[in-house]
Amino acid sequence: MSEKELKMFDVDAQLDAVFGKEGTPERKAAEDRANAFFTGQIIEEARKKAKMTQEELAKKIGTNKSYISRVETGKTEPKVSTFYRIASALGMTVELTPAM
């Protein structure tokens, strides 16, 4: 490897530059968006594993396909009660554990 390829950078500095310093409203908003996207990806993966369409999942929980699409893309975060209904419809459970 060349010296250029081995060049390291400070990840924390990168995050600060792009999303704001830790603890700022900008950083919190970025983290919230990332969490919504991650949650949506988990739901989408579980839905596909269950061989279910967005429309089928929507019917099971009493909503519409566009809502499921918005959840899966992280554009909408479901209320806790809706999240539990989605998990149940996909044959999943939600487990809460104490933070370390």
JSON list of C-alpha atoms in Angstrom, two decimals:
[
{"chain": "A", "resi": 1, "resn": "MET", "atom": "CA", "xyz": [0.00, 0.00, 0.00]},
{"chain": "A", "resi": 2, "resn": "SER", "atom": "CA", "xyz": [1.14, 3.49, -0.73]},
{"chain": "A", "resi": 3, "resn": "GLU", "atom": "CA", "xyz": [1.49, 6.16, 1.92]},
{"chain": "A", "resi": 4, "resn": "LYS", "atom": "CA", "xyz": [-1.57, 7.91, 0.48]},
{"chain": "A", "resi": 5, "resn": "GLU", "atom": "CA", "xyz": [-3.71, 4.78, 0.91]},
{"chain": "A", "resi": 6, "resn": "LEU", "atom": "CA", "xyz": [-2.59, 4.44, 4.52]},
{"chain": "A", "resi": 7, "resn": "LYS", "atom": "CA", "xyz": [-3.53, 8.01, 5.40]},
{"chain": "A", "resi": 8, "resn": "MET", "atom": "CA", "xyz": [-5.89, 8.02, 8.37]},
{"chain": "A", "resi": 9, "resn": "PHE", "atom": "CA", "xyz": [-8.54, 10.52, 9.28]},
{"chain": "A", "resi": 10, "resn": "ASP", "atom": "CA", "xyz": [-10.46, 11.42, 12.41]},
{"chain": "A", "resi": 11, "resn": "VAL", "atom": "CA", "xyz": [-13.97, 9.96, 12.14]},
{"chain": "A", "resi": 12, "resn": "ASP", "atom": "CA", "xyz": [-15.26, 12.08, 15.02]},
{"chain": "A", "resi": 13, "resn": "ALA", "atom": "CA", "xyz": [-14.05, 15.22, 13.27]},
{"chain": "A", "resi": 14, "resn": "GLN", "atom": "CA", "xyz": [-15.77, 14.10, 10.06]},
{"chain": "A", "resi": 15, "resn": "LEU", "atom": "CA", "xyz": [-19.05, 13.53, 11.91]},
{"chain": "A", "resi": 16, "resn": "ASP", "atom": "CA", "xyz": [-18.74, 16.89, 13.65]},
{"chain": "A", "resi": 17, "resn": "ALA", "atom": "CA", "xyz": [-18.12, 18.65, 10.33]},
{"chain": "A", "resi": 18, "resn": "VAL", "atom": "CA", "xyz": [-21.03, 17.02, 8.53]},
{"chain": "A", "resi": 19, "resn": "PHE", "atom": "CA", "xyz": [-23.63, 16.66, 11.29]},
{"chain": "A", "resi": 20, "resn": "GLY", "atom": "CA", "xyz": [-22.57, 19.16, 13.98]},
{"chain": "A", "resi": 21, "resn": "LYS", "atom": "CA", "xyz": [-20.85, 18.63, 17.30]},
{"chain": "A", "resi": 22, "resn": "GLU", "atom": "CA", "xyz": [-22.13, 15.96, 19.65]},
{"chain": "A", "resi": 23, "resn": "GLY", "atom": "CA", "xyz": [-24.93, 17.32, 21.83]},
{"chain": "A", "resi": 24, "resn": "THR", "atom": "CA", "xyz": [-26.07, 19.97, 19.33]},
{"chain": "A", "resi": 25, "resn": "PRO", "atom": "CA", "xyz": [-29.61, 20.02, 17.92]},
{"chain": "A", "resi": 26, "resn": "GLU", "atom": "CA", "xyz": [-28.17, 19.40, 14.43]},
{"chain": "A", "resi": 27, "resn": "ARG", "atom": "CA", "xyz": [-26.36, 16.26, 15.56]},
{"chain": "A", "resi": 28, "resn": "LYS", "atom": "CA", "xyz": [-29.45, 15.03, 17.43]},
{"chain": "A", "resi": 29, "resn": "ALA", "atom": "CA", "xyz": [-31.59, 15.53, 14.31]},
{"chain": "A", "resi": 30, "resn": "ALA", "atom": "CA", "xyz": [-29.05, 13.59, 12.22]},
{"chain": "A", "resi": 31, "resn": "GLU", "atom": "CA", "xyz": [-29.00, 10.75, 14.76]},
{"chain": "A", "resi": 32, "resn": "ASP", "atom": "CA", "xyz": [-32.82, 10.67, 14.80]},
{"chain": "A", "resi": 33, "resn": "ARG", "atom": "CA", "xyz": [-32.90, 10.44, 10.99]},
{"chain": "A", "resi": 34, "resn": "ALA", "atom": "CA", "xyz": [-30.31, 7.65, 11.06]},
{"chain": "A", "resi": 35, "resn": "ASN", "atom": "CA", "xyz": [-32.29, 5.72, 13.68]},
{"chain": "A", "resi": 36, "resn": "ALA", "atom": "CA", "xyz": [-35.52, 6.09, 11.69]},
{"chain": "A", "resi": 37, "resn": "PHE", "atom": "CA", "xyz": [-33.77, 4.83, 8.56]},
{"chain": "A", "resi": 38, "resn": "PHE", "atom": "CA", "xyz": [-32.19, 1.89, 10.43]},
{"chain": "A", "resi": 39, "resn": "THR", "atom": "CA", "xyz": [-35.54, 0.92, 11.97]},
{"chain": "A", "resi": 40, "resn": "GLY", "atom": "CA", "xyz": [-37.16, 1.09, 8.54]},
{"chain": "A", "resi": 41, "resn": "GLN", "atom": "CA", "xyz": [-34.48, -1.17, 7.09]},
{"chain": "A", "resi": 42, "resn": "ILE", "atom": "CA", "xyz": [-35.08, -3.74, 9.83]},
{"chain": "A", "resi": 43, "resn": "ILE", "atom": "CA", "xyz": [-38.82, -3.68, 9.13]},
{"chain": "A", "resi": 44, "resn": "GLU", "atom": "CA", "xyz": [-38.31, -3.97, 5.37]},
{"chain": "A", "resi": 45, "resn": "GLU", "atom": "CA", "xyz": [-35.91, -6.90, 5.77]},
{"chain": "A", "resi": 46, "resn": "ALA", "atom": "CA", "xyz": [-38.31, -8.70, 8.12]},
{"chain": "A", "resi": 47, "resn": "ARG", "atom": "CA", "xyz": [-41.24, -8.08, 5.77]},
{"chain": "A", "resi": 48, "resn": "LYS", "atom": "CA", "xyz": [-39.34, -9.50, 2.80]},
{"chain": "A", "resi": 49, "resn": "LYS", "atom": "CA", "xyz": [-38.17, -12.48, 4.88]},
{"chain": "A", "resi": 50, "resn": "ALA", "atom": "CA", "xyz": [-41.84, -13.10, 5.74]},
{"chain": "A", "resi": 51, "resn": "LYS", "atom": "CA", "xyz": [-42.56, -12.99, 1.97]},
{"chain": "A", "resi": 52, "resn": "MET", "atom": "CA", "xyz": [-45.09, -10.24, 2.53]},
{"chain": "A", "resi": 53, "resn": "THR", "atom": "CA", "xyz": [-45.79, -7.20, 0.36]},
{"chain": "A", "resi": 54, "resn": "GLN", "atom": "CA", "xyz": [-46.10, -3.72, 1.78]},
{"chain": "A", "resi": 55, "resn": "GLU", "atom": "CA", "xyz": [-49.81, -3.88, 0.96]},
{"chain": "A", "resi": 56, "resn": "GLU", "atom": "CA", "xyz": [-50.25, -7.16, 2.85]},
{"chain": "A", "resi": 57, "resn": "LEU", "atom": "CA", "xyz": [-48.44, -5.78, 5.90]},
{"chain": "A", "resi": 58, "resn": "ALA", "atom": "CA", "xyz": [-50.51, -2.61, 5.73]},
{"chain": "A", "resi": 59, "resn": "LYS", "atom": "CA", "xyz": [-53.77, -4.59, 5.69]},
{"chain": "A", "resi": 60, "resn": "LYS", "atom": "CA", "xyz": [-52.62, -6.70, 8.66]},
{"chain": "A", "resi": 61, "resn": "ILE", "atom": "CA", "xyz": [-52.02, -3.63, 10.81]},
{"chain": "A", "resi": 62, "resn": "GLY", "atom": "CA", "xyz": [-54.89, -1.51, 9.50]},
{"chain": "A", "resi": 63, "resn": "THR", "atom": "CA", "xyz": [-53.08, 1.13, 7.47]},
{"chain": "A", "resi": 64, "resn": "ASN", "atom": "CA", "xyz": [-52.12, 1.75, 3.86]},
{"chain": "A", "resi": 65, "resn": "LYS", "atom": "CA", "xyz": [-49.19, 0.77, 1.65]},
{"chain": "A", "resi": 66, "resn": "SER", "atom": "CA", "xyz": [-47.81, 4.31, 1.44]},
{"chain": "A", "resi": 67, "resn": "TYR", "atom": "CA", "xyz": [-47.47, 4.43, 5.23]},
{"chain": "A", "resi": 68, "resn": "ILE", "atom": "CA", "xyz": [-45.44, 1.22, 5.24]},
{"chain": "A", "resi": 69, "resn": "SER", "atom": "CA", "xyz": [-43.28, 2.62, 2.45]},
{"chain": "A", "resi": 70, "resn": "ARG", "atom": "CA", "xyz": [-42.61, 5.81, 4.44]},
{"chain": "A", "resi": 71, "resn": "VAL", "atom": "CA", "xyz": [-41.70, 3.77, 7.53]},
{"chain": "A", "resi": 72, "resn": "GLU", "atom": "CA", "xyz": [-39.34, 1.53, 5.55]},
{"chain": "A", "resi": 73, "resn": "THR", "atom": "CA", "xyz": [-37.54, 4.51, 4.01]},
{"chain": "A", "resi": 74, "resn": "GLY", "atom": "CA", "xyz": [-37.23, 6.29, 7.36]},
{"chain": "A", "resi": 75, "resn": "LYS", "atom": "CA", "xyz": [-39.47, 9.18, 6.33]},
{"chain": "A", "resi": 76, "resn": "THR", "atom": "CA", "xyz": [-42.00, 8.33, 9.04]},
{"chain": "A", "resi": 77, "resn": "GLU", "atom": "CA", "xyz": [-41.44, 6.88, 12.49]},
{"chain": "A", "resi": 78, "resn": "PRO", "atom": "CA", "xyz": [-44.31, 4.73, 13.73]},
{"chain": "A", "resi": 79, "resn": "LYS", "atom": "CA", "xyz": [-45.82, 5.34, 17.15]},
{"chain": "A", "resi": 80, "resn": "VAL", "atom": "CA", "xyz": [-44.80, 2.72, 19.67]},
{"chain": "A", "resi": 81, "resn": "SER", "atom": "CA", "xyz": [-48.19, 1.00, 19.47]},
{"chain": "A", "resi": 82, "resn": "THR", "atom": "CA", "xyz": [-47.94, 0.83, 15.67]},
{"chain": "A", "resi": 83, "resn": "PHE", "atom": "CA", "xyz": [-44.37, -0.46, 15.89]},
{"chain": "A", "resi": 84, "resn": "TYR", "atom": "CA", "xyz": [-45.58, -3.31, 18.12]},
{"chain": "A", "resi": 85, "resn": "ARG", "atom": "CA", "xyz": [-48.38, -4.11, 15.64]},
{"chain": "A", "resi": 86, "resn": "ILE", "atom": "CA", "xyz": [-45.87, -4.19, 12.78]},
{"chain": "A", "resi": 87, "resn": "ALA", "atom": "CA", "xyz": [-43.53, -6.46, 14.73]},
{"chain": "A", "resi": 88, "resn": "SER", "atom": "CA", "xyz": [-46.37, -8.80, 15.64]},
{"chain": "A", "resi": 89, "resn": "ALA", "atom": "CA", "xyz": [-47.66, -8.92, 12.06]},
{"chain": "A", "resi": 90, "resn": "LEU", "atom": "CA", "xyz": [-44.16, -9.92, 10.93]},
{"chain": "A", "resi": 91, "resn": "GLY", "atom": "CA", "xyz": [-43.89, -12.65, 13.58]},
{"chain": "A", "resi": 92, "resn": "MET", "atom": "CA", "xyz": [-41.37, -10.67, 15.60]},
{"chain": "A", "resi": 93, "resn": "THR", "atom": "CA", "xyz": [-41.18, -9.61, 19.21]},
{"chain": "A", "resi": 94, "resn": "VAL", "atom": "CA", "xyz": [-39.71, -6.49, 20.75]},
{"chain": "A", "resi": 95, "resn": "GLU", "atom": "CA", "xyz": [-37.40, -6.89, 23.71]},
{"chain": "A", "resi": 96, "resn": "LEU", "atom": "CA", "xyz": [-36.31, -4.03, 25.93]},
{"chain": "A", "resi": 97, "resn": "THR", "atom": "CA", "xyz": [-33.10, -4.45, 27.86]},
{"chain": "A", "resi": 98, "resn": "PRO", "atom": "CA", "xyz": [-31.44, -2.18, 30.40]},
{"chain": "A", "resi": 99, "resn": "ALA", "atom": "CA", "xyz": [-28.79, 0.14, 29.00]},
{"chain": "A", "resi": 100, "resn": "MET", "atom": "CA", "xyz": [-25.26, -0.59, 30.10]}
]
